[in-house]
Amino acid sequence: MTSKIKKLKDLERKLTVSVPVEDYEKKYGGKLSKIKSTAKLDGFRKGNVPDDVLKQRYGDSIHYEVLNELIQESYPKELQEKDLKPASSPAINIESEDPSKPVSYSAVFEVFPEVKPKLSRWKSFERSEITLDDSDIDLAINDILERYCTWEKVDREAKDQDQVIIDFEGKIDGEPFEGNESKDFKLVLGSKSMIPGFEDNLVGKKSGDSFSFKTNFPEDYFKKDLAGKETEFFISLNEVQEMNKAKIDKSLFDQLAMEEVSDEKSFRAEINKRMEGEIAQQEKSLTKESIYETLLESNTFKVPNATVTEQAELMRKDSLMRMGQTPENAPEDLFPIDEFKENAEKRVRLDLLFSALLKKYQLEVTEEDVNNFIDEEAKKYKDADQFKSWIQSQPQQLDQYKMVILENLLIEKLDSDLKSKVKVIKFSELANK
């Protein structure tokens, strides 16, 4: 068996393989003999049908079955021999299938690039430091009090922060559309949970009012068939409710699982503590993001189109699932695949860099690393021992933990090897994003 590899555009390769006539004849003869031993044809005894008759009846199917087997067997062998790592399924083309000559076929596919990571001495990543003020704690407490509020029916005009209960129906050019109506729909005015202009038109209205107004769907609305279109909404306002913020008392502490909090002072201290923990995680996340952006800027290389498309499809699927949709039943213009291509290409490049850097630094996860990680995760659960026992029976989850640990080890290493500069961010700036 002989083969040759040809480099096409970028990461595309063409592998041409020639299989000896003897290999074809051996397989063909074996299959023909197997059929002959069981074939029953009129005028012939079982096992005595002449070969030329069998070939006339079964020749074509045997021929293509043999071709398929020769390709299936030879293709992976040639890849291994030439140390090729395909990133996509091959496009197979049979060049020659004459049984009297060597069988020849070509396979076109993409390969993964050879990545040699560069760590720039000139580029710096940003080490995020988030500052927390008393006013940030005040806002956080107010947000909690509003989140755990109660609602009281009032007989007055609706205003911002009121909750209204409405029936609504939307029409475009006089025609209904998917998701255009709802009954007893609860909406907090000022929450910006509806399209622009919707909530504004409810301010100043009272219980019992029926009215209509026109507004436009945003140009970048996720449902492309609605984007930018003028819509008329017909509203029946059933009830206006006023917010009564939660009180800082034991009932609230219990709802928030604050077992050691007893008064307003200790409540504020606990909120501060939780926010500091959140800030530590955000600092790590933002710093990691900056490190990866620095790596991407310093390392430019082509990635397989097939892998990018595959990653984009996964991203689209994730977005659709969060909307209660699936790729099978969602229209193509709902989160078009092309919108994910740029981020997918980044993700693929990062994954390849990640693998190359792990080899460069020879990083490995030890059993102690995994146990320490599980101990930290267990602290999030009431019954830590039960969680530890359960997680040991979840191999997929343990593999995910190992990947997280590897990423953390890599970030620590890059943190020490790359230049950095401090970026101070106010907590309020993050909260408003």
Tab-separated table of N, CA and C in Angstrom, residues 301-395:
chain	number	residue	atom	x	y	z
A	301	PHE	N	-2.814	32.229	14.550
A	301	PHE	CA	-2.657	31.048	13.703
A	301	PHE	C	-4.027	30.629	13.186
A	302	LYS	N	-4.009	29.921	12.070
A	302	LYS	CA	-5.247	29.436	11.465
A	302	LYS	C	-5.816	28.286	12.287
A	303	VAL	N	-7.128	28.202	12.314
A	303	VAL	CA	-7.790	27.079	12.983
A	303	VAL	C	-8.746	26.409	11.992
A	304	PRO	N	-9.041	25.130	12.196
A	304	PRO	CA	-9.899	24.410	11.237
A	304	PRO	C	-11.311	24.989	11.167
A	305	ASN	N	-11.775	25.243	9.963
A	305	ASN	CA	-13.131	25.772	9.772
A	305	ASN	C	-14.186	24.835	10.341
A	306	ALA	N	-13.965	23.535	10.180
A	306	ALA	CA	-14.944	22.555	10.662
A	306	ALA	C	-15.082	22.621	12.179
A	307	THR	N	-13.959	22.819	12.874
A	307	THR	CA	-13.987	22.890	14.336
A	307	THR	C	-14.668	24.170	14.800
A	308	VAL	N	-14.425	25.269	14.084
A	308	VAL	CA	-15.081	26.542	14.415
A	308	VAL	C	-16.590	26.415	14.238
A	309	THR	N	-17.006	25.810	13.131
A	309	THR	CA	-18.443	25.620	12.879
A	309	THR	C	-19.070	24.753	13.959
A	310	GLU	N	-18.365	23.704	14.342
A	310	GLU	CA	-18.864	22.809	15.396
A	310	GLU	C	-19.032	23.562	16.718
A	311	GLN	N	-18.042	24.404	17.051
A	311	GLN	CA	-18.115	25.191	18.288
A	311	GLN	C	-19.242	26.216	18.211
A	312	ALA	N	-19.413	26.847	17.048
A	312	ALA	CA	-20.490	27.825	16.865
A	312	ALA	C	-21.853	27.166	17.029
A	313	GLU	N	-21.984	25.952	16.532
A	313	GLU	CA	-23.250	25.216	16.674
A	313	GLU	C	-23.547	24.915	18.141
A	314	LEU	N	-22.506	24.588	18.914
A	314	LEU	CA	-22.684	24.341	20.351
A	314	LEU	C	-23.123	25.615	21.067
A	315	MET	N	-22.521	26.752	20.678
A	315	MET	CA	-22.882	28.034	21.287
A	315	MET	C	-24.326	28.399	20.959
A	316	ARG	N	-24.715	28.172	19.709
A	316	ARG	CA	-26.098	28.463	19.305
A	316	ARG	C	-27.074	27.571	20.060
A	317	LYS	N	-26.721	26.293	20.182
A	317	LYS	CA	-27.576	25.349	20.905
A	317	LYS	C	-27.769	25.796	22.348
A	318	ASP	N	-26.685	26.252	22.977
A	318	ASP	CA	-26.760	26.719	24.365
A	318	ASP	C	-27.687	27.928	24.476
A	319	SER	N	-27.565	28.877	23.532
A	319	SER	CA	-28.428	30.066	23.540
A	319	SER	C	-29.889	29.687	23.334
A	320	LEU	N	-30.133	28.756	22.430
A	320	LEU	CA	-31.505	28.316	22.162
A	320	LEU	C	-32.111	27.612	23.371
A	321	MET	N	-31.319	26.779	24.045
A	321	MET	CA	-31.822	26.045	25.204
A	321	MET	C	-32.217	27.000	26.323
A	322	ARG	N	-31.471	28.105	26.450
A	322	ARG	CA	-31.826	29.105	27.474
A	322	ARG	C	-33.129	29.820	27.133
A	323	MET	N	-33.529	29.720	25.866
A	323	MET	CA	-34.799	30.297	25.420
A	323	MET	C	-35.898	29.236	25.361
A	324	GLY	N	-35.565	28.020	25.814
A	324	GLY	CA	-36.545	26.937	25.767
A	324	GLY	C	-36.727	26.360	24.375
A	325	GLN	N	-35.709	26.552	23.512
A	325	GLN	CA	-35.783	26.063	22.132
A	325	GLN	C	-34.715	24.999	21.897
A	326	THR	N	-34.811	24.304	20.783
A	326	THR	CA	-33.786	23.354	20.360
A	326	THR	C	-33.431	23.650	18.908
A	327	PRO	N	-32.221	23.270	18.464
A	327	PRO	CA	-31.837	23.516	17.066
A	327	PRO	C	-32.794	22.875	16.069
A	328	GLU	N	-33.442	21.786	16.484
A	328	GLU	CA	-34.339	21.070	15.574
A	328	GLU	C	-35.631	21.842	15.296
A	329	ASN	N	-36.166	22.544	16.331
A	329	ASN	CA	-37.457	23.217	16.125
A	329	ASN	C	-37.342	24.735	15.992
A	330	ALA	N	-36.139	25.279	16.166
A	330	ALA	CA	-35.981	26.737	16.092
A	330	ALA	C	-35.778	27.188	14.648
A	331	PRO	N	-36.351	28.327	14.262
A	331	PRO	CA	-36.112	28.855	12.911
A	331	PRO	C	-34.651	29.262	12.748
A	332	GLU	N	-34.138	29.201	11.521
A	332	GLU	CA	-32.725	29.485	11.269
A	332	GLU	C	-32.345	30.918	11.615
A	333	ASP	N	-33.313	31.847	11.519
A	333	ASP	CA	-32.983	33.241	11.798
A	333	ASP	C	-33.011	33.567	13.288
A	334	LEU	N	-33.310	32.576	14.131
A	334	LEU	CA	-33.240	32.770	15.576
A	334	LEU	C	-31.829	32.391	16.009
A	335	PHE	N	-31.036	33.412	16.375
A	335	PHE	CA	-29.619	33.217	16.677
A	335	PHE	C	-28.896	32.564	15.495
A	336	PRO	N	-28.767	33.279	14.357
A	336	PRO	CA	-28.074	32.711	13.192
A	336	PRO	C	-26.667	32.243	13.559
A	337	ILE	N	-26.246	31.143	12.970
A	337	ILE	CA	-24.960	30.528	13.313
A	337	ILE	C	-23.791	31.482	13.094
A	338	ASP	N	-23.890	32.359	12.068
A	338	ASP	CA	-22.783	33.269	11.760
A	338	ASP	C	-22.503	34.250	12.897
A	339	GLU	N	-23.503	34.529	13.725
A	339	GLU	CA	-23.311	35.455	14.839
A	339	GLU	C	-22.371	34.881	15.903
A	340	PHE	N	-22.163	33.578	15.875
A	340	PHE	CA	-21.323	32.925	16.883
A	340	PHE	C	-19.921	32.617	16.362
A	341	LYS	N	-19.692	32.825	15.047
A	341	LYS	CA	-18.440	32.387	14.438
A	341	LYS	C	-17.204	33.068	15.049
A	342	GLU	N	-17.282	34.373	15.304
A	342	GLU	CA	-16.111	35.091	15.832
A	342	GLU	C	-15.707	34.562	17.207
A	343	ASN	N	-16.684	34.443	18.109
A	343	ASN	CA	-16.380	33.926	19.444
A	343	ASN	C	-15.991	32.453	19.399
A	344	ALA	N	-16.588	31.714	18.473
A	344	ALA	CA	-16.241	30.298	18.332
A	344	ALA	C	-14.789	30.143	17.887
A	345	GLU	N	-14.363	31.004	16.953
A	345	GLU	CA	-12.975	30.956	16.481
A	345	GLU	C	-12.009	31.260	17.630
A	346	LYS	N	-12.367	32.229	18.476
A	346	LYS	CA	-11.546	32.542	19.653
A	346	LYS	C	-11.470	31.351	20.599
A	347	ARG	N	-12.636	30.717	20.821
A	347	ARG	CA	-12.698	29.582	21.739
A	347	ARG	C	-11.805	28.436	21.260
A	348	VAL	N	-11.838	28.173	19.951
A	348	VAL	CA	-11.022	27.094	19.387
A	348	VAL	C	-9.539	27.427	19.526
A	349	ARG	N	-9.169	28.674	19.225
A	349	ARG	CA	-7.766	29.085	19.366
A	349	ARG	C	-7.306	28.967	20.812
A	350	LEU	N	-8.166	29.375	21.740
A	350	LEU	CA	-7.819	29.267	23.161
A	350	LEU	C	-7.645	27.813	23.590
A	351	ASP	N	-8.529	26.948	23.112
A	351	ASP	CA	-8.430	25.527	23.465
A	351	ASP	C	-7.108	24.933	22.973
A	352	LEU	N	-6.718	25.303	21.750
A	352	LEU	CA	-5.463	24.791	21.201
A	352	LEU	C	-4.261	25.362	21.949
A	353	LEU	N	-4.341	26.648	22.302
A	353	LEU	CA	-3.280	27.261	23.108
A	353	LEU	C	-3.200	26.611	24.480
A	354	PHE	N	-4.370	26.351	25.052
A	354	PHE	CA	-4.464	25.721	26.368
A	354	PHE	C	-3.720	24.381	26.353
A	355	SER	N	-4.006	23.549	25.363
A	355	SER	CA	-3.367	22.230	25.263
A	355	SER	C	-1.857	22.354	25.083
A	356	ALA	N	-1.444	23.299	24.223
A	356	ALA	CA	-0.014	23.477	23.963
A	356	ALA	C	0.725	23.981	25.201
A	357	LEU	N	0.085	24.867	25.961
A	357	LEU	CA	0.720	25.414	27.166
A	357	LEU	C	0.806	24.378	28.278
A	358	LEU	N	-0.186	23.500	28.353
A	358	LEU	CA	-0.129	22.423	29.349
A	358	LEU	C	1.088	21.530	29.087
A	359	LYS	N	1.360	21.266	27.803
A	359	LYS	CA	2.537	20.462	27.452
A	359	LYS	C	3.818	21.241	27.741
A	360	LYS	N	3.803	22.523	27.411
A	360	LYS	CA	4.988	23.365	27.625
A	360	LYS	C	5.384	23.386	29.099
A	361	TYR	N	4.387	23.546	29.965
A	361	TYR	CA	4.666	23.634	31.404
A	361	TYR	C	4.621	22.272	32.103
A	362	GLN	N	4.234	21.239	31.349
A	362	GLN	CA	4.135	19.877	31.906
A	362	GLN	C	3.245	19.855	33.157
A	363	LEU	N	2.087	20.466	33.022
A	363	LEU	CA	1.160	20.549	34.154
A	363	LEU	C	0.283	19.306	34.220
A	364	GLU	N	0.115	18.792	35.414
A	364	GLU	CA	-0.731	17.621	35.632
A	364	GLU	C	-1.522	17.792	36.915
A	365	VAL	N	-2.678	17.145	36.965
A	365	VAL	CA	-3.532	17.204	38.154
A	365	VAL	C	-3.235	16.003	39.041
A	366	THR	N	-2.943	16.261	40.303
A	366	THR	CA	-2.679	15.176	41.247
A	366	THR	C	-3.957	14.808	41.998
A	367	GLU	N	-3.929	13.667	42.644
A	367	GLU	CA	-5.073	13.235	43.451
A	367	GLU	C	-5.330	14.227	44.582
A	368	GLU	N	-4.248	14.780	45.117
A	368	GLU	CA	-4.379	15.773	46.191
A	368	GLU	C	-5.088	17.027	45.686
A	369	ASP	N	-4.768	17.441	44.442
A	369	ASP	CA	-5.434	18.608	43.844
A	369	ASP	C	-6.944	18.382	43.767
A	370	VAL	N	-7.327	17.195	43.310
A	370	VAL	CA	-8.753	16.874	43.159
A	370	VAL	C	-9.444	16.855	44.515
A	371	ASN	N	-8.811	16.228	45.497
A	371	ASN	CA	-9.412	16.147	46.837
A	371	ASN	C	-9.585	17.530	47.453
A	372	ASN	N	-8.588	18.395	47.275
A	372	ASN	CA	-8.689	19.761	47.809
A	372	ASN	C	-9.816	20.530	47.128
A	373	PHE	N	-9.954	20.317	45.820
A	373	PHE	CA	-11.017	20.994	45.071
A	373	PHE	C	-12.384	20.525	45.550
A	374	ILE	N	-12.520	19.217	45.743
A	374	ILE	CA	-13.790	18.657	46.224
A	374	ILE	C	-14.117	19.186	47.616
A	375	ASP	N	-13.103	19.309	48.470
A	375	ASP	CA	-13.320	19.851	49.821
A	375	ASP	C	-13.898	21.265	49.752
A	376	GLU	N	-13.381	22.079	48.825
A	376	GLU	CA	-13.885	23.453	48.682
A	376	GLU	C	-15.310	23.460	48.143
A	377	GLU	N	-15.580	22.597	47.174
A	377	GLU	CA	-16.929	22.508	46.617
A	377	GLU	C	-17.920	22.033	47.672
A	378	ALA	N	-17.489	21.120	48.530
A	378	ALA	CA	-18.368	20.540	49.554
A	378	ALA	C	-18.851	21.583	50.552
A	379	LYS	N	-18.067	22.654	50.709
A	379	LYS	CA	-18.446	23.712	51.655
A	379	LYS	C	-19.730	24.432	51.231
A	380	LYS	N	-20.105	24.274	49.966
A	380	LYS	CA	-21.314	24.933	49.458
A	380	LYS	C	-22.581	24.162	49.824
A	381	TYR	N	-22.424	22.967	50.368
A	381	TYR	CA	-23.571	22.098	50.655
A	381	TYR	C	-23.739	21.883	52.158
A	382	LYS	N	-24.987	21.692	52.565
A	382	LYS	CA	-25.274	21.464	53.982
A	382	LYS	C	-24.650	20.166	54.467
A	383	ASP	N	-24.814	19.104	53.684
A	383	ASP	CA	-24.233	17.810	54.040
A	383	ASP	C	-22.989	17.586	53.183
A	384	ALA	N	-21.850	18.081	53.672
A	384	ALA	CA	-20.605	18.011	52.904
A	384	ALA	C	-20.166	16.575	52.653
A	385	ASP	N	-20.321	15.718	53.655
A	385	ASP	CA	-19.883	14.321	53.513
A	385	ASP	C	-20.700	13.587	52.454
A	386	GLN	N	-21.998	13.868	52.424
A	386	GLN	CA	-22.858	13.237	51.419
A	386	GLN	C	-22.437	13.665	50.016
A	387	PHE	N	-22.113	14.958	49.862
A	387	PHE	CA	-21.664	15.458	48.565
A	387	PHE	C	-20.363	14.772	48.148
A	388	LYS	N	-19.412	14.657	49.078
A	388	LYS	CA	-18.124	14.032	48.761
A	388	LYS	C	-18.306	12.583	48.325
A	389	SER	N	-19.214	11.891	48.992
A	389	SER	CA	-19.482	10.495	48.646
A	389	SER	C	-20.127	10.396	47.269
A	390	TRP	N	-21.058	11.298	46.998
A	390	TRP	CA	-21.776	11.279	45.717
A	390	TRP	C	-20.851	11.613	44.557
A	391	ILE	N	-19.995	12.611	44.723
A	391	ILE	CA	-19.169	13.088	43.610
A	391	ILE	C	-18.177	12.026	43.149
A	392	GLN	N	-17.783	11.139	44.039
A	392	GLN	CA	-16.834	10.089	43.663
A	392	GLN	C	-17.443	9.091	42.683
A	393	SER	N	-18.773	9.073	42.601
A	393	SER	CA	-19.455	8.159	41.669
A	393	SER	C	-19.864	8.864	40.379
A	394	GLN	N	-19.326	10.072	40.164
A	394	GLN	CA	-19.674	10.864	38.979
A	394	GLN	C	-18.420	11.148	38.149
A	395	PRO	N	-17.988	10.195	37.317
A	395	PRO	CA	-16.738	10.370	36.561
A	395	PRO	C	-16.724	11.584	35.638
